[in-house]
Coordinates of C-alpha atoms and ligand atoms in Angstrom, one line a residue:
X23 CA -0.1 -0.1 0.0
X24 CA 1.2 3.7 -0.1
X25 CA 1.9 6.1 2.2
X26 CA 3.6 10.0 2.1
X27 CA 6.3 10.1 3.7
X28 CA 6.5 14.3 4.6
X29 CA 9.4 16.8 6.1
X30 CA 8.5 19.6 8.0
X31 CA 8.0 22.2 5.8
X32 CA 9.4 26.0 5.7
X33 CA 6.9 27.7 4.3
X34 CA 4.9 27.3 0.7
X35 CA 4.9 29.7 -1.6
X36 CA 2.9 30.0 -4.9
X37 CA -0.2 28.7 -6.4
X38 CA -2.3 25.1 -6.0
X39 CA -5.4 25.0 -9.3
X40 CA -7.8 23.6 -7.1
X41 CA -9.8 20.2 -9.1
X42 CA -13.8 20.2 -9.3
X43 CA -15.9 19.1 -6.4
X44 CA -16.0 15.9 -5.5
X45 CA -19.4 15.5 -3.7
X46 CA -20.7 18.1 -6.6
X47 CA -19.2 15.1 -9.3
X48 CA -20.8 12.6 -7.6
X49 CA -25.1 13.0 -8.6
X50 CA -23.7 14.9 -11.7
X51 CA -23.0 11.4 -12.7
X52 CA -26.2 10.3 -11.3
X53 CA -27.8 13.0 -12.9
X54 CA -26.9 11.3 -17.0
X55 CA -29.7 8.6 -15.4
X56 CA -32.3 10.5 -16.1
X57 CA -30.5 12.1 -20.3
X58 CA -31.5 11.0 -23.6
X59 CA -28.3 12.0 -24.7
X60 CA -24.2 11.3 -24.1
X61 CA -23.4 14.1 -21.8
X62 CA -20.2 15.4 -21.5
X63 CA -18.5 16.5 -17.8
X64 CA -15.8 18.8 -18.0
X65 CA -13.9 19.6 -14.5
X66 CA -14.1 16.2 -12.8
X67 CA -11.6 15.4 -10.2
X68 CA -9.4 12.8 -10.9
X69 CA -10.2 10.7 -7.6
X70 CA -10.8 7.4 -7.1
X71 CA -14.9 8.0 -5.6
X72 CA -15.4 9.2 -9.6
X73 CA -13.4 6.3 -10.8
X74 CA -15.8 4.0 -8.5
X75 CA -19.0 5.8 -10.1
X76 CA -17.9 5.0 -13.5
X77 CA -17.6 2.0 -13.4
X78 CA -21.1 1.2 -11.3
X79 CA -22.8 3.4 -14.5
X80 CA -20.1 1.0 -16.4
X81 CA -21.3 -2.1 -15.0
X82 CA -25.1 -0.8 -15.4
X83 CA -24.7 -0.9 -19.3
X84 CA -23.7 2.9 -19.4
X85 CA -20.7 4.4 -21.8
X86 CA -18.6 5.9 -20.0
X87 CA -15.4 7.5 -21.2
X88 CA -12.4 10.0 -19.6
X89 CA -10.1 12.4 -21.2
X90 CA -7.8 13.1 -18.6
X91 CA -5.1 16.4 -19.6
X92 CA -3.6 18.3 -17.4
X93 CA -5.6 21.5 -18.2
X94 CA -8.8 20.5 -18.7
X95 CA -10.5 17.2 -18.1
X96 CA -13.9 15.9 -20.1
X97 CA -15.8 12.9 -19.3
X98 CA -18.6 11.7 -21.4
X99 CA -21.3 9.1 -19.8
X100 CA -24.2 7.1 -22.4
X101 CA -26.6 5.6 -20.4
X102 CA -28.9 5.1 -23.3
X103 CA -27.7 2.0 -23.1
X104 CA -27.8 1.5 -19.9
X105 CA -29.6 -1.9 -19.1
X106 CA -29.3 -3.0 -15.6
X107 CA -30.6 -2.0 -12.6
X108 CA -28.9 -3.3 -9.8
X109 CA -25.7 -1.7 -7.8
X110 CA -24.7 -4.6 -6.1
X111 CA -22.3 -5.1 -2.6
X112 CA -19.4 -4.8 -3.6
X113 CA -19.3 -1.6 -5.2
X114 CA -21.4 0.0 -3.0
X115 CA -19.1 -1.2 0.0
X116 CA -16.4 1.0 -1.6
X117 CA -18.7 4.1 -1.4
X118 CA -21.4 4.9 0.1
X119 CA -22.3 7.4 -2.6
X120 CA -23.5 4.8 -4.9
X121 CA -27.2 5.7 -2.9
X122 CA -27.1 8.3 -5.8
X123 CA -28.4 6.3 -8.1
X124 CA -31.3 4.8 -6.6
X125 CA -33.7 7.4 -7.3
X126 CA -32.7 8.9 -11.3
X127 CA -33.2 4.6 -11.5
X128 CA -36.1 4.0 -9.8
X129 CA -37.1 7.3 -11.9
X130 CA -36.5 6.1 -15.7
X131 CA -36.8 2.6 -15.1
X132 CA -39.7 1.9 -12.3
X133 CA -37.8 -0.4 -10.3
X134 CA -34.2 -0.9 -9.1
X135 CA -32.4 -2.5 -6.1
X136 CA -29.0 -0.9 -4.5
X137 CA -27.3 -2.4 -2.3
X138 CA -27.7 -1.0 1.3
X139 CA -24.4 0.7 1.6
X140 CA -23.9 0.1 5.3
X141 CA -21.9 2.5 7.7
X142 CA -18.7 3.9 7.9
X143 CA -15.8 5.0 9.7
X144 CA -17.7 8.8 10.3
X145 CA -20.6 6.6 11.9
X146 CA -23.8 4.5 11.5
X147 CA -25.0 6.9 8.0
X148 CA -28.2 6.0 7.8
X149 CA -30.1 6.2 4.5
X150 CA -33.8 6.5 6.0
X151 CA -34.6 9.2 4.5
X152 CA -34.1 8.7 1.2
X153 CA -36.2 5.8 1.3
X154 CA -39.1 7.9 2.9
X155 CA -39.6 10.6 0.5
X156 CA -39.6 8.0 -2.0
X157 CA -42.1 6.1 -0.5
X158 CA -43.9 8.9 -0.4
X159 CA -43.4 9.6 -3.8
X160 CA -45.0 6.3 -4.6
X161 CA -42.6 3.8 -4.4
X162 CA -43.2 0.6 -2.4
X163 CA -40.0 -0.4 -0.5
X164 CA -38.5 -3.3 0.9
X165 CA -35.4 -4.6 2.1
X166 CA -34.4 -8.0 2.3
X167 CA -30.4 -9.7 2.2
X168 CA -28.8 -6.4 2.8
X169 CA -30.1 -4.8 -0.8
X170 CA -33.0 -1.9 -0.9
X171 CA -35.4 -3.5 -3.3
X172 CA -37.6 -0.4 -4.9
X173 CA -40.2 -0.3 -7.1
X174 CA -42.7 2.4 -8.8
X175 CA -45.3 -0.3 -10.1
X176 CA -48.0 3.2 -11.6
X177 CA -44.7 5.7 -11.8
X178 CA -43.6 8.9 -9.3
X179 CA -45.5 11.0 -8.0
X180 CA -44.6 14.3 -6.8
X181 CA -46.1 15.4 -3.4
X182 CA -44.9 17.2 -0.3
X183 CA -41.4 16.3 1.1
X184 CA -40.4 17.3 4.7
X185 CA -36.8 16.1 5.7
X186 CA -37.0 15.2 9.9
X187 CA -32.4 16.2 9.0
X188 CA -30.7 17.6 6.0
X189 CA -29.2 15.7 3.7
X190 CA -27.3 16.2 1.1
X191 CA -27.2 13.3 -1.0
X192 CA -31.1 12.0 0.5
X193 CA -32.0 15.9 -1.2
X194 CA -30.1 15.6 -4.5
X195 CA -31.5 11.2 -4.7
X196 CA -35.1 13.6 -4.0
X197 CA -34.5 16.4 -6.2
X198 CA -33.5 13.7 -9.6
X199 CA -36.3 11.5 -8.8
X200 CA -38.6 14.8 -8.9
X201 CA -36.9 15.3 -11.9
X202 CA -39.3 12.5 -13.7
X203 CA -41.9 12.2 -11.6
X204 CA -45.5 13.3 -12.8
X205 CA -46.7 16.0 -11.0
X206 CA -45.1 19.0 -8.7
X207 CA -42.5 17.5 -6.2
X208 CA -41.8 20.1 -2.6
X209 CA -39.4 19.3 -0.5
X210 CA -39.1 21.7 2.7
X211 CA -35.3 21.5 4.5
X212 CA -34.0 21.1 1.6
X213 CA -29.7 21.5 1.8
X214 CA -28.3 23.8 0.8
X215 CA -25.1 23.2 -0.3
X216 CA -23.3 24.6 -3.5
X217 CA -23.0 21.1 -4.9
X218 CA -26.7 20.8 -4.7
X219 CA -27.5 24.0 -5.7
X220 CA -25.5 23.2 -9.2
X221 CA -27.2 19.9 -9.8
X222 CA -30.2 21.7 -9.6
X223 CA -28.7 24.8 -12.2
X224 CA -28.4 22.3 -14.5
X225 CA -32.3 20.4 -14.3
X226 CA -33.8 23.5 -14.5
X227 CA -31.8 24.4 -17.5
X228 CA -32.2 20.7 -19.3
X229 CA -36.1 21.0 -18.6
X230 CA -37.0 20.1 -15.6
X231 CA -38.7 24.0 -13.3
X232 CA -37.0 23.5 -10.5
X233 CA -38.3 27.0 -8.2
X234 CA -36.1 28.0 -4.4
X235 CA -32.9 27.0 -5.6
X236 CA -30.6 27.8 -2.8
X237 CA -33.2 27.8 -0.8
X238 CA -34.2 25.4 1.9
X239 CA -37.6 25.1 -0.3
X240 CA -37.3 23.0 -3.4
X241 CA -40.3 23.3 -6.2
X242 CA -39.8 20.7 -9.0
X243 CA -41.8 20.2 -11.7
X244 CA -41.4 16.6 -13.1
X245 CA -41.8 16.0 -16.8
X246 CA -43.6 12.7 -16.0
X247 CA -41.1 10.0 -17.3
X248 CA -39.5 12.4 -20.2
X249 CA -35.7 12.5 -20.6
X250 CA -33.7 15.1 -20.5
X251 CA -31.0 16.7 -22.6
X252 CA -27.9 18.2 -20.8
X253 CA -26.0 20.3 -21.9
X254 CA -22.2 20.2 -21.6
X255 CA -21.1 21.8 -17.8
X256 CA -18.0 21.7 -15.8
X257 CA -18.4 21.1 -12.4
X258 CA -17.7 23.6 -9.5
X259 CA -14.1 24.1 -7.9
X260 CA -13.9 21.5 -4.5
X261 CA -14.3 23.8 -1.4
X262 CA -13.5 21.6 0.7
X263 CA -10.1 21.0 -0.9
X264 CA -9.5 24.8 -1.0
X265 CA -10.5 24.8 2.5
X266 CA -7.9 22.3 2.8
X267 CA -5.1 23.4 1.4
X268 CA -5.9 27.1 2.9
X269 CA -5.1 25.6 6.4
X270 CA -2.2 23.9 4.7
X271 CA -0.9 27.8 4.2
X272 CA -2.3 29.4 8.0
X273 CA -0.6 26.6 9.3
X274 CA 2.4 27.1 7.6
X275 CA 2.3 30.3 7.7
X276 CA 2.7 30.9 4.1
X277 CA 1.2 33.3 1.7
X278 CA -0.4 31.3 -1.1
X279 CA -2.5 31.6 -3.8
X280 CA -5.6 29.2 -4.4
X281 CA -6.7 29.2 -8.7
X282 CA -10.1 28.6 -9.8
X283 CA -11.7 28.1 -6.3
X284 CA -14.5 30.0 -5.6
X285 CA -15.0 32.2 -2.0
X286 CA -18.5 32.5 -2.2
X287 CA -18.6 29.0 -0.9
X288 CA -16.4 29.3 1.4
X289 CA -17.7 31.9 3.9
X290 CA -17.9 30.3 7.3
X291 CA -13.9 28.9 6.5
X292 CA -13.0 31.5 5.6
X293 CA -14.8 34.0 8.0
X294 CA -12.9 31.3 11.0
X295 CA -9.2 31.8 9.4
X296 CA -10.0 35.2 10.1
X297 CA -10.8 35.4 13.5
X298 CA -7.2 33.4 14.2
X299 CA -5.6 35.8 12.4
X300 CA -5.4 35.2 8.5
X301 CA -6.0 37.8 5.7
X302 CA -7.3 37.1 2.8
X303 CA -7.3 39.1 -0.9
X304 CA -10.1 37.6 -3.3
X305 CA -11.2 37.7 -7.1
X306 CA -13.6 35.4 -8.9
X307 CA -11.7 32.7 -9.2
X308 CA -8.7 33.1 -7.0
X309 CA -8.1 33.1 -3.0
X310 CA -4.3 34.9 -1.5
X311 CA -4.4 33.9 1.9
X312 CA -2.1 36.1 3.9
X313 CA -1.5 34.5 7.6
X314 CA -0.7 35.9 10.8
X315 CA 2.4 35.3 12.5
X316 CA 0.6 33.9 15.6
X317 CA -2.4 32.1 15.4
X318 CA -5.4 32.3 17.9
X319 CA -7.3 29.8 19.1
X320 CA -11.0 29.1 18.1
X321 CA -14.7 28.0 18.5
X322 CA -16.2 25.9 15.8
X323 CA -19.6 24.3 15.5
X324 CA -20.2 21.7 12.6
X325 CA -23.6 22.1 11.1
X326 CA -25.1 22.4 7.5
X327 CA -24.1 25.1 5.0
X328 CA -24.0 27.7 5.0
X329 CA -23.0 27.1 8.9
X330 CA -19.5 26.0 9.2
X331 CA -18.8 22.3 7.1
X332 CA -18.0 18.8 8.7
X333 CA -15.5 17.8 6.0
X334 CA -13.6 21.1 8.0
X335 CA -13.8 19.9 11.1
X336 CA -10.5 17.7 10.7
X337 CA -8.8 20.0 8.9
X338 CA -9.5 22.9 11.9
X339 CA -8.5 20.2 14.2
X340 CA -4.8 20.1 13.3
X341 CA -4.8 23.9 12.6
X342 CA -5.8 24.5 16.1
X343 CA -3.0 22.4 17.9
X344 CA -0.9 25.2 16.5
X345 CA -3.5 28.3 17.9
X346 CA -2.2 29.9 21.4
X347 CA -4.3 29.6 23.4
X348 CA -7.9 26.9 23.9
X349 CA -10.2 25.9 21.6
X350 CA -13.6 24.5 20.8
X351 CA -14.7 22.4 18.3
X352 CA -18.1 20.2 18.9
X353 CA -19.0 18.2 15.5
X354 CA -22.4 17.9 15.4
X355 CA -23.5 16.1 12.2
X356 CA -21.5 12.8 12.6
X357 CA -21.1 10.8 15.5
X358 CA -18.2 9.5 15.5
X359 CA -15.6 11.8 13.3
X360 CA -12.8 12.6 15.5
X361 CA -10.5 9.8 15.0
X362 CA -7.9 11.8 14.1
X363 CA -7.5 13.3 17.4
X364 CA -5.5 9.7 18.3
X365 CA -3.2 10.0 15.7
X366 CA -2.9 13.9 16.1
X367 CA -1.9 13.2 19.9
X368 CA 0.4 10.7 18.7
X369 CA 2.3 13.7 17.2
X370 CA 2.6 15.4 20.9
X371 CA -1.0 17.0 20.6
X372 CA -3.0 18.4 23.6
X373 CA -6.2 17.2 23.0
X374 CA -9.2 16.3 25.4
X375 CA -12.5 14.2 24.1
X376 CA -15.8 14.5 25.8
X377 CA -18.5 12.9 23.3
X378 CA -18.5 15.5 20.2
X379 CA -16.8 18.0 21.7
X380 CA -12.9 18.3 21.5
X381 CA -11.4 20.7 23.6
X382 CA -7.5 21.7 22.0
X383 CA -4.8 23.6 24.3
X384 CA -2.1 24.9 22.2
X385 CA 0.5 25.8 20.4
X386 CA 2.4 21.9 20.6
X387 CA 4.9 21.1 19.6
X388 CA 4.1 18.5 17.4
X389 CA 7.2 15.3 16.2
X390 CA 6.7 13.4 13.5
X391 CA 5.9 9.7 13.5
X392 CA 4.4 7.0 11.5
X393 CA 0.0 8.0 11.3
X394 CA -2.9 6.1 10.1
X395 CA -5.1 8.0 8.5
X396 CA -9.0 6.5 9.4
X397 CA -11.0 8.3 7.0
X398 CA -10.9 11.1 4.0
X399 CA -11.2 14.2 5.5
X400 CA -8.9 12.4 8.4
X401 CA -5.9 11.3 6.6
X402 CA -5.5 15.2 5.3
X403 CA -5.4 16.2 8.9
X404 CA -2.7 14.7 9.6
X405 CA -0.8 15.6 6.1
X406 CA -1.0 19.1 7.9
X407 CA 0.2 18.2 11.2
X408 CA 3.0 16.4 10.0
X409 CA 4.0 19.7 7.7
X410 CA 5.3 21.5 10.9
X411 CA 6.1 18.5 12.6
X412 CA 10.3 18.3 13.7
X413 CA 11.5 15.3 11.4
X414 CA 9.4 12.9 9.0
X415 CA 5.7 11.9 9.0
X416 CA 4.9 8.7 7.9
X417 CA 0.8 9.1 6.4
X418 CA -0.4 5.3 6.4
X419 CA -3.7 4.5 4.5
X420 CA -3.9 6.8 1.7
X421 CA -6.6 5.1 0.2
X422 CA -9.0 7.5 2.4
X423 CA -7.4 10.3 1.1
X424 CA -6.9 9.0 -2.2
X425 CA -10.6 9.3 -2.7
X426 CA -11.6 12.4 -2.5
X427 CA -8.3 15.3 -3.0
X428 CA -6.8 15.1 -6.6
X429 CA -3.1 14.9 -6.5
X430 CA -2.7 15.8 -3.3
X431 CA 1.3 15.2 -2.9
X432 CA 1.9 16.7 -6.4
X433 CA 0.5 20.1 -5.6
X434 CA 2.3 20.6 -1.8
X435 CA 5.3 19.8 -3.7
X436 CA 4.5 22.2 -6.8
X437 CA 4.7 25.1 -3.5
X438 CA 7.7 23.6 -1.4
X439 CA 6.1 20.8 0.4
X440 CA 9.0 17.5 0.9
X441 CA 6.4 15.1 0.3
X442 CA 6.7 11.7 -0.9
X443 CA 3.7 8.8 -2.1
X444 CA 6.0 6.0 -1.1
X445 CA 5.4 1.9 -0.8
X446 CA 5.2 -0.1 1.4
Ligands
LIG504 C1 -22.1 14.7 2.6 O1 -23.0 13.0 2.8 C2 -20.7 14.3 2.1 N1 -20.4 13.0 1.3 C3 -20.1 14.4 3.0 O2 -19.0 14.1 3.2 C4 -20.4 15.3 4.2 O3 -19.7 15.2 5.3 C5 -21.7 15.1 4.2 O4 -22.8 15.2 3.1 C6 -22.5 16.2 5.8 O5 -22.0 17.5 3.9 C7 -20.9 14.2 -0.1 O6 -22.1 14.5 -0.6 C8 -21.0 12.7 -1.6 P1 -26.3 14.1 5.0 P2 -24.6 12.5 3.6 O7 -27.2 12.9 4.4 O8 -25.1 13.1 1.9 C9 -28.7 12.2 9.1 C10 -17.0 13.8 2.4 O9 -15.8 13.9 3.3 N2 -29.1 10.9 8.1 O10 -26.2 15.5 5.1 O11 -23.9 11.4 3.2 C11 -26.6 11.3 8.5 O12 -26.2 10.3 9.6 C12 -18.0 13.7 3.0 O13 -16.6 14.5 1.4 C13 -29.6 10.5 8.9 O14 -30.2 10.4 9.7 O15 -24.5 13.2 4.7 C14 -25.4 12.4 9.1 O16 -25.6 12.2 11.1 C15 -18.1 12.7 4.2 N3 -30.4 9.4 7.2 C16 -26.7 13.5 8.9 O17 -28.0 12.8 8.4 C17 -31.1 9.9 6.5 O18 -31.4 9.2 5.4 C18 -26.3 14.8 7.5 O19 -26.0 13.2 6.6 C19 -29.8 10.4 5.6 C20 -28.9 11.1 6.4

């Protein structure tokens, strides 16, 4: 297995190109199931989760082809030859976001089987809200032998759905199901993440009238089974990748410029970095961070967009180990998203956990050692800590990192980090 070997960095300098958003790409790839034409997608990130979903669609009979270039990449997905409707365990177990094919396949074919995704490292992560909403739309759902068996004998019908909790992929799944349904569907308590917004915008431009985009109440006017004509589009930049590199600049006290980043998607993250002492120069598609010499402590509570994102919690926890004073970080979305804490403690961080609240006493002197990645964002937190730890840090099990970060070590090498990908 690969691992990353990272030496303590002097300051970093230069530019980092931000890739397309993984969490926008996944629903947008699933959305191609609703199209009658071959859909061209630009700016997909070159990460494992995208390859997994493209492989799943190919297994179902779709034709997928990708041209990965340095400057630009383009992927085409043609689902006109899609004949299978069963997403099997071998793929779904590696990526729970495979659940995103449930809504579109059910809407298009009237039946679908998807392996239950099961829990994951950060939490139990049920899909009950997805299933309850589809049942409200007329689906008959049975769960047996670890599979979701869904049929819609009379097609899906628009209705009024109120989500008990805000769910990102739940909202995406139901928006896509509603796109081909008969009649109008309203979703109240909908997720407002930029990734959901882009999905709605593209559907809206493809003949599915959607009102309330960017708000918590979406109204989707279904096409009653008529497939969509979807024009070529480009995936929005990855706000979590961008936030991660901003933390890399802040923790190493380096001035970096992110190219292709959208600051409008990073309001809560930029605000917290400013609280900790950083300043920014922002243009339409770049963010330059001017870090402070002294990192101030911070209080963070993770919540749904536009509040502070749970996907940035681990990275800020690593940054907080270098802040003067005591930082408090509360994780409200997932029940087990502090697995990076024990690895950071082994590097010398002074962190105590009480339920879903981490108290970080800074500033800690970190020492390089062998550490183990446990989930996608925990991996990036360990890389950030390694950049300021004395000596050498080996980060193992970086297959977690490869799920969501496109060419991380190359991007950091290009701004002066001493980071190498080696093989165990
Ligand atoms: C999406 O996961 C993201 N993944 C996650 O990013 C992100 O952490 C999460 O949203 C929250 O922002 C993708 O977009 C592919 P949820 P998702 O449904 O949709 C509970 C990363 O690092 N819930 O919004 O699975 C759930 O347990 C990944 O890129 C139910 O109870 O998250 C959680 O507590 C990690 N029942 C809360 O809602 C349901 O049916 C939010 O989950 C669905 C969710």
